[in-house]
Short mmCIF file of C-alpha atoms in Angstrom, two decimals:
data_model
loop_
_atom_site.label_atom_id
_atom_site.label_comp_id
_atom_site.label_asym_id
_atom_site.label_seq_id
_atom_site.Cartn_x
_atom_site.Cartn_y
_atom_site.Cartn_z
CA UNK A 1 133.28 -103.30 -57.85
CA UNK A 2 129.72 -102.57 -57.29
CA UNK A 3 127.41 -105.61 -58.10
CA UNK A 4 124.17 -105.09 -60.51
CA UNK A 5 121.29 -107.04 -60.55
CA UNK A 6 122.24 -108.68 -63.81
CA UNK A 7 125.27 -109.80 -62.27
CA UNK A 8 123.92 -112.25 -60.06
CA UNK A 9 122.69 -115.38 -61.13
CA UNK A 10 119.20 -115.20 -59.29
CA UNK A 11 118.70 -118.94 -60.08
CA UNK A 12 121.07 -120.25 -57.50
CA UNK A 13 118.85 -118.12 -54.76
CA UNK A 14 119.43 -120.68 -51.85
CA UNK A 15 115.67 -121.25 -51.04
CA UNK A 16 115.88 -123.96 -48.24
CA UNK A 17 118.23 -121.51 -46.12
CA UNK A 18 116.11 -118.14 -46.89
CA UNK A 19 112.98 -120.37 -45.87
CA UNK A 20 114.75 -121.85 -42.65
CA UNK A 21 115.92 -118.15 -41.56
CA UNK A 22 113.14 -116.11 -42.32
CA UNK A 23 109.92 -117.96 -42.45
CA UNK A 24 109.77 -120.64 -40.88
CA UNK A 25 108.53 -119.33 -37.78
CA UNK A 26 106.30 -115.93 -37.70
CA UNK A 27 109.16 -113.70 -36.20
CA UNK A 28 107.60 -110.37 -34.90
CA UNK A 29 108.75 -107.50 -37.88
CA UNK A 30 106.67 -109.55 -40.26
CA UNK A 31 103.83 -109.83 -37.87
CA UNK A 32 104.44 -106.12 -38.02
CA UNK A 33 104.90 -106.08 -41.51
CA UNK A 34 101.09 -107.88 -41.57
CA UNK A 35 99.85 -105.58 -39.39
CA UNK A 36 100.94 -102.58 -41.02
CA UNK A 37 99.57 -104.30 -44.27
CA UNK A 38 96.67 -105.18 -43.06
CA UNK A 39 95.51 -101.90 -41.93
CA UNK A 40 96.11 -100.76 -45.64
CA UNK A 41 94.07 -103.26 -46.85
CA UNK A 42 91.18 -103.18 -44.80
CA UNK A 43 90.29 -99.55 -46.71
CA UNK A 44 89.70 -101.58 -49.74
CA UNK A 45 86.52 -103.27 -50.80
CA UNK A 46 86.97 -106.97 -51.31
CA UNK A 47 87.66 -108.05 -54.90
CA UNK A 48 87.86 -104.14 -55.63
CA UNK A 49 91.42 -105.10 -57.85
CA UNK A 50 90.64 -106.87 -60.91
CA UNK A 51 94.28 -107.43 -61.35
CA UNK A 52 97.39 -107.18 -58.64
CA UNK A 53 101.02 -107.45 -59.73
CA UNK A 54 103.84 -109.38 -56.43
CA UNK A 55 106.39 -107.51 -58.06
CA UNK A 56 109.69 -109.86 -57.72
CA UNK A 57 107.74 -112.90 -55.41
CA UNK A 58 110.42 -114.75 -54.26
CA UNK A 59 109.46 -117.63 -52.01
CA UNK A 60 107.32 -115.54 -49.71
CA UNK A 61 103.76 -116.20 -49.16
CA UNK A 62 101.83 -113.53 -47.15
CA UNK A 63 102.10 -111.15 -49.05
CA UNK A 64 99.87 -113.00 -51.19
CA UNK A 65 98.00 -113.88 -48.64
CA UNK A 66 97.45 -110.24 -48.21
CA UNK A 67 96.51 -109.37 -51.24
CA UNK A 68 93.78 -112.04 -51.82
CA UNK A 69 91.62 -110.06 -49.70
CA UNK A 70 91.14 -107.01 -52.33
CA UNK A 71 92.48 -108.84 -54.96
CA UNK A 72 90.50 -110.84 -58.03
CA UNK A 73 93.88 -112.23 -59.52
CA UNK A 74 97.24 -111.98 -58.41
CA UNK A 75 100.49 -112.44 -60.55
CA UNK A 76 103.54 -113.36 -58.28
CA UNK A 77 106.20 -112.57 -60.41
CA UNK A 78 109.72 -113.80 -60.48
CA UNK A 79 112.79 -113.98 -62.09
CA UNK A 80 114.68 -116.86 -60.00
CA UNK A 81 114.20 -120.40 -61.60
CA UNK A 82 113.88 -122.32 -58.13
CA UNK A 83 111.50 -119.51 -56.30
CA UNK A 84 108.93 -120.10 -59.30
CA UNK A 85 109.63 -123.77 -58.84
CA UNK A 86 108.74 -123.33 -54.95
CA UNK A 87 105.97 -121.27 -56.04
CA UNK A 88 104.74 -123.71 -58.54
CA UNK A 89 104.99 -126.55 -55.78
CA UNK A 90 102.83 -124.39 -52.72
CA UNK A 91 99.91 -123.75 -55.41
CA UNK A 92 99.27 -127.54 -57.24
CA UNK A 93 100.46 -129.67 -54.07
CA UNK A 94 99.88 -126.76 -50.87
CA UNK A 95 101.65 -125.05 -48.89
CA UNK A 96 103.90 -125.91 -46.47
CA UNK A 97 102.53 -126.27 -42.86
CA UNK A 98 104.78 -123.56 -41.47
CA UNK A 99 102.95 -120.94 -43.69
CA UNK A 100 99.89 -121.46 -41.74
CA UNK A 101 100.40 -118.82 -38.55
CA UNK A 102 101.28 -116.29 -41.28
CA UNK A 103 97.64 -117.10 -42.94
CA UNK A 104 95.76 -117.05 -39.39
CA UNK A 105 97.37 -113.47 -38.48
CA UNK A 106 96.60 -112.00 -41.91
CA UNK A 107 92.80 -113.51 -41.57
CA UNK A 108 92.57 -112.78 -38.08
CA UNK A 109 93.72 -108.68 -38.74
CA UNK A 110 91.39 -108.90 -41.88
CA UNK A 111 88.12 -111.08 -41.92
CA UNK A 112 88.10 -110.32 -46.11
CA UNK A 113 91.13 -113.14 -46.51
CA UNK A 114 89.55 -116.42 -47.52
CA UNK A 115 88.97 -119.20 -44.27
CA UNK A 116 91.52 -121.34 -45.59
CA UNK A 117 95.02 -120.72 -46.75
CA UNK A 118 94.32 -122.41 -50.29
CA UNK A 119 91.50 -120.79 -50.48
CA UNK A 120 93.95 -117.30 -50.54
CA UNK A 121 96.04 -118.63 -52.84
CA UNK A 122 93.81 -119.71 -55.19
CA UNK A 123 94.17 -116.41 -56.69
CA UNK A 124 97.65 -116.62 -57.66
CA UNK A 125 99.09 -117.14 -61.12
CA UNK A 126 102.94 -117.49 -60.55
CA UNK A 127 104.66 -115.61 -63.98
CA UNK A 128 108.43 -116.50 -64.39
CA UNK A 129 109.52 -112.98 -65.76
CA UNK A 130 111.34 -110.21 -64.84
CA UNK A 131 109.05 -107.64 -63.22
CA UNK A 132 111.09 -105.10 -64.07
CA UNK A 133 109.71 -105.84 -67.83
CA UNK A 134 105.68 -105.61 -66.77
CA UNK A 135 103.64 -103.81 -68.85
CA UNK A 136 102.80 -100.62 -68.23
CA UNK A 137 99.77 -99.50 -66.02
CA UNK A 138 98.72 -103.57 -66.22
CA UNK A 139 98.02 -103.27 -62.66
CA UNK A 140 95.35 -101.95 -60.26
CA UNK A 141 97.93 -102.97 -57.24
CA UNK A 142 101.31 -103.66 -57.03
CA UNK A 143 103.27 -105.10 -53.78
CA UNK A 144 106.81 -105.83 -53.36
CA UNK A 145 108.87 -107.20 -50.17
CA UNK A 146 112.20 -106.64 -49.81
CA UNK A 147 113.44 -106.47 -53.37
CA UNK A 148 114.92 -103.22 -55.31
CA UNK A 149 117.39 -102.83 -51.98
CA UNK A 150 118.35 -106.59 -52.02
CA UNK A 151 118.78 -106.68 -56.02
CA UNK A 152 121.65 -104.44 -56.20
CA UNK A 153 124.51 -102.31 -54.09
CA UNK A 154 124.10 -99.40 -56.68
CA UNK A 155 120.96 -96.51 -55.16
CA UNK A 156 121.07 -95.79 -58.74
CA UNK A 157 119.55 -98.61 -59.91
CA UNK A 158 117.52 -99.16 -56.49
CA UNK A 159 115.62 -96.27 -57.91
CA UNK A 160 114.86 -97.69 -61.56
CA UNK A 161 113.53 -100.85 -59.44
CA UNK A 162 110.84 -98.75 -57.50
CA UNK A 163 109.85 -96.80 -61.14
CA UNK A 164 109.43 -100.20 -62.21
CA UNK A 165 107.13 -101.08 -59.22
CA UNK A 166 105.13 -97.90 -59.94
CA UNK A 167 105.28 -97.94 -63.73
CA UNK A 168 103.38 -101.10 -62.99
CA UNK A 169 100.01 -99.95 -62.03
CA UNK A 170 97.54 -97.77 -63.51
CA UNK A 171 97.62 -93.78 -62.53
CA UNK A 172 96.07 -94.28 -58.71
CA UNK A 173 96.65 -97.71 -58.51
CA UNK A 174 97.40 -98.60 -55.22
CA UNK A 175 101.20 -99.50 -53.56
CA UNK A 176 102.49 -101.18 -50.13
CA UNK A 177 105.84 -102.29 -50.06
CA UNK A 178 108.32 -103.25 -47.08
CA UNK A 179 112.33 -102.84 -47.69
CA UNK A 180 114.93 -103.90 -45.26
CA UNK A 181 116.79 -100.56 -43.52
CA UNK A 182 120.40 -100.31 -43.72
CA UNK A 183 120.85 -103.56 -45.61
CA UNK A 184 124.34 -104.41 -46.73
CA UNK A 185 125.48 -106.93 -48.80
CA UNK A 186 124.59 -109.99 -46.59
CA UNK A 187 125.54 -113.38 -46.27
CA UNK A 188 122.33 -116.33 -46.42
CA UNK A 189 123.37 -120.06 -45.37
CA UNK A 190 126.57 -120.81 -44.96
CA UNK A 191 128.41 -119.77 -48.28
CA UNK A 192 126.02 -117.34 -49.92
CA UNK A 193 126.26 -114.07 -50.46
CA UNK A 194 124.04 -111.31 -51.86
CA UNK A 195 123.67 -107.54 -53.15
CA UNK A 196 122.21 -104.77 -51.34
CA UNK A 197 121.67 -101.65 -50.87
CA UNK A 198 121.44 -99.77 -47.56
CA UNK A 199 118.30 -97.35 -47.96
CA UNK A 200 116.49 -95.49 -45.30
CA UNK A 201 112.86 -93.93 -44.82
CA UNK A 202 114.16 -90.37 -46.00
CA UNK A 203 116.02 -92.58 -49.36
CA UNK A 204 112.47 -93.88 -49.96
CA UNK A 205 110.25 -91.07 -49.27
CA UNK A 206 113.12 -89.30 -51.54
CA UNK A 207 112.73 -92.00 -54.61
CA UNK A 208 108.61 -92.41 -54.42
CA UNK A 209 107.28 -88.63 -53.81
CA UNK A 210 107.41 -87.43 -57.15
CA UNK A 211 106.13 -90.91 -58.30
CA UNK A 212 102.96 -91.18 -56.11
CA UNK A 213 100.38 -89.38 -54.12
CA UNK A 214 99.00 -89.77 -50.49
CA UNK A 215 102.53 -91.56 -49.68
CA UNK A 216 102.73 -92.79 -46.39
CA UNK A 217 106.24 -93.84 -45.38
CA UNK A 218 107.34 -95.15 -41.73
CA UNK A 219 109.66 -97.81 -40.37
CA UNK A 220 110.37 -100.61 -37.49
CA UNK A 221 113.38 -101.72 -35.22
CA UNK A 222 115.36 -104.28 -36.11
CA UNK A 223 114.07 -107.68 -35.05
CA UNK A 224 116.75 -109.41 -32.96
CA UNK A 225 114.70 -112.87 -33.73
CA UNK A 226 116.37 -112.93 -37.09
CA UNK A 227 119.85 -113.79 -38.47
CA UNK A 228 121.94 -110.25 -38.04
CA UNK A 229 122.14 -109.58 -41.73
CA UNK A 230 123.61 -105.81 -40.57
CA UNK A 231 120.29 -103.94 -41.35
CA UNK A 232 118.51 -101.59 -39.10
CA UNK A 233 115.14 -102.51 -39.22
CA UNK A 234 112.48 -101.77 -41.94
CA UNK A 235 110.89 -99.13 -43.84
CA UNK A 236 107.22 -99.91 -44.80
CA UNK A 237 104.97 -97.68 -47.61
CA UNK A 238 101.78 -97.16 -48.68
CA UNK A 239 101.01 -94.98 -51.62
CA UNK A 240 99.00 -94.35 -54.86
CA UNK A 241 100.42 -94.02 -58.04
CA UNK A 242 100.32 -90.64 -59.69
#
């Protein structure tokens, strides 16, 4: 049986593991994830986005932390009950300590991010929706990190995820994205498992060129700092919408 997005109960995402084996050290494929980010954003004026779109947030903070450097408001939007709670918690009572090497690389690769972490995400509203339902063109940039490949094991409907993303923002609104390579269904914590969807830079490239313009699609190794969740790396865009 192939598992859909609306058959998982994204509510019961186990936070406090995905936290404890993914962020809460700065492992090196999201410092290159930052970097490649980074050099994306540094083309864009600051506050040049009235309005950007974290398209299925989860718990993760830098790419937020990204985005406040172009960005007038950003909308983290999530489906999961407990990653808005999380969400909720980092903006009224701040972020967690470990949060702060992520902030210092993102400033440090792009002097537009605010001086202090709070400062960046001051310019969050978290949304509790499913960003799959955004409104059309709403959005002058949209990000998303590791989301239509770990939302499903169908390519099928990996594809209607990254419309979605595009759908999102207005014709040329901007893009950057990062998706795990290769990614099976994987196992987080001790009991927990989730969908996925093993995609590749040729799957991507594939889904987004009739979708966008100046698409710029490459990848990175596999990071052997991290749990082995069986993926092969990571394939990282840039793009404008059509």
């Amino acid at each position: 049986m192939t598992t859909h997005n609306d058959d998982v109960d994204w509510d019961r995402w186990p936070i406090a593991d995905y936290l404890a084996e993914n962020y809460r050290d700065l492992h090196p494929s999201d410092a290159a994830v930052i970097a490649h980010h980074s050099e994306f954003y540094r083309r864009l004026a600051p506050g040049c986005v009235e309005r950007s779109v974290e398209f299925g947030a989860g718990p993760n903070l830098y790419p937020l932390i990204l985005a406040s450097a172009a960005s007038r408001r950003i909308e983290a939007v999530e489906a999961g009950a407990g990653n808005v709670a999380y969400l909720e918690r980092q903006l009224r009572h701040g972020p967690d300590a470990s949060w702060l090497p992520f902030h210092a690389l993102c400033r440090r690769l792009n002097p537009d991010i605010p001086a202090k972490l709070a400062g960046a995400l001051a310019y969050v509203d978290v949304v509790h929706a499913d960003a799959r339902g955004m409104e059309p063109g709403a959005y002058g940039l949209a990000s998303m990190h590791f989301v239509a490949e770990g939302a499903t094991e169908d390519l099928a409907e990996f594809a209607d995820f990254c419309r979605a993303f595009v759908r999102c923002v207005a014709p040329g609104g901007y893009l950057v994205a990062a998706f795990m390579e290769n990614m099976p269904t994987y196992r987080i914590g001790p009991a927990s498992t989730w969908p996925g969807c093993p995609v590749s830079p040729e799957t991507v490239t594939k889904v987004f060129t009739p979708l966008t313009q100046a698409l710029s699609v490459t990848r990175i190794d596999t990071d052997p700092t991290l749990p082995d969740y069986g993926d092969s790396g990571m394939v990282l865009l840039t793009a404008r919408a059509r």
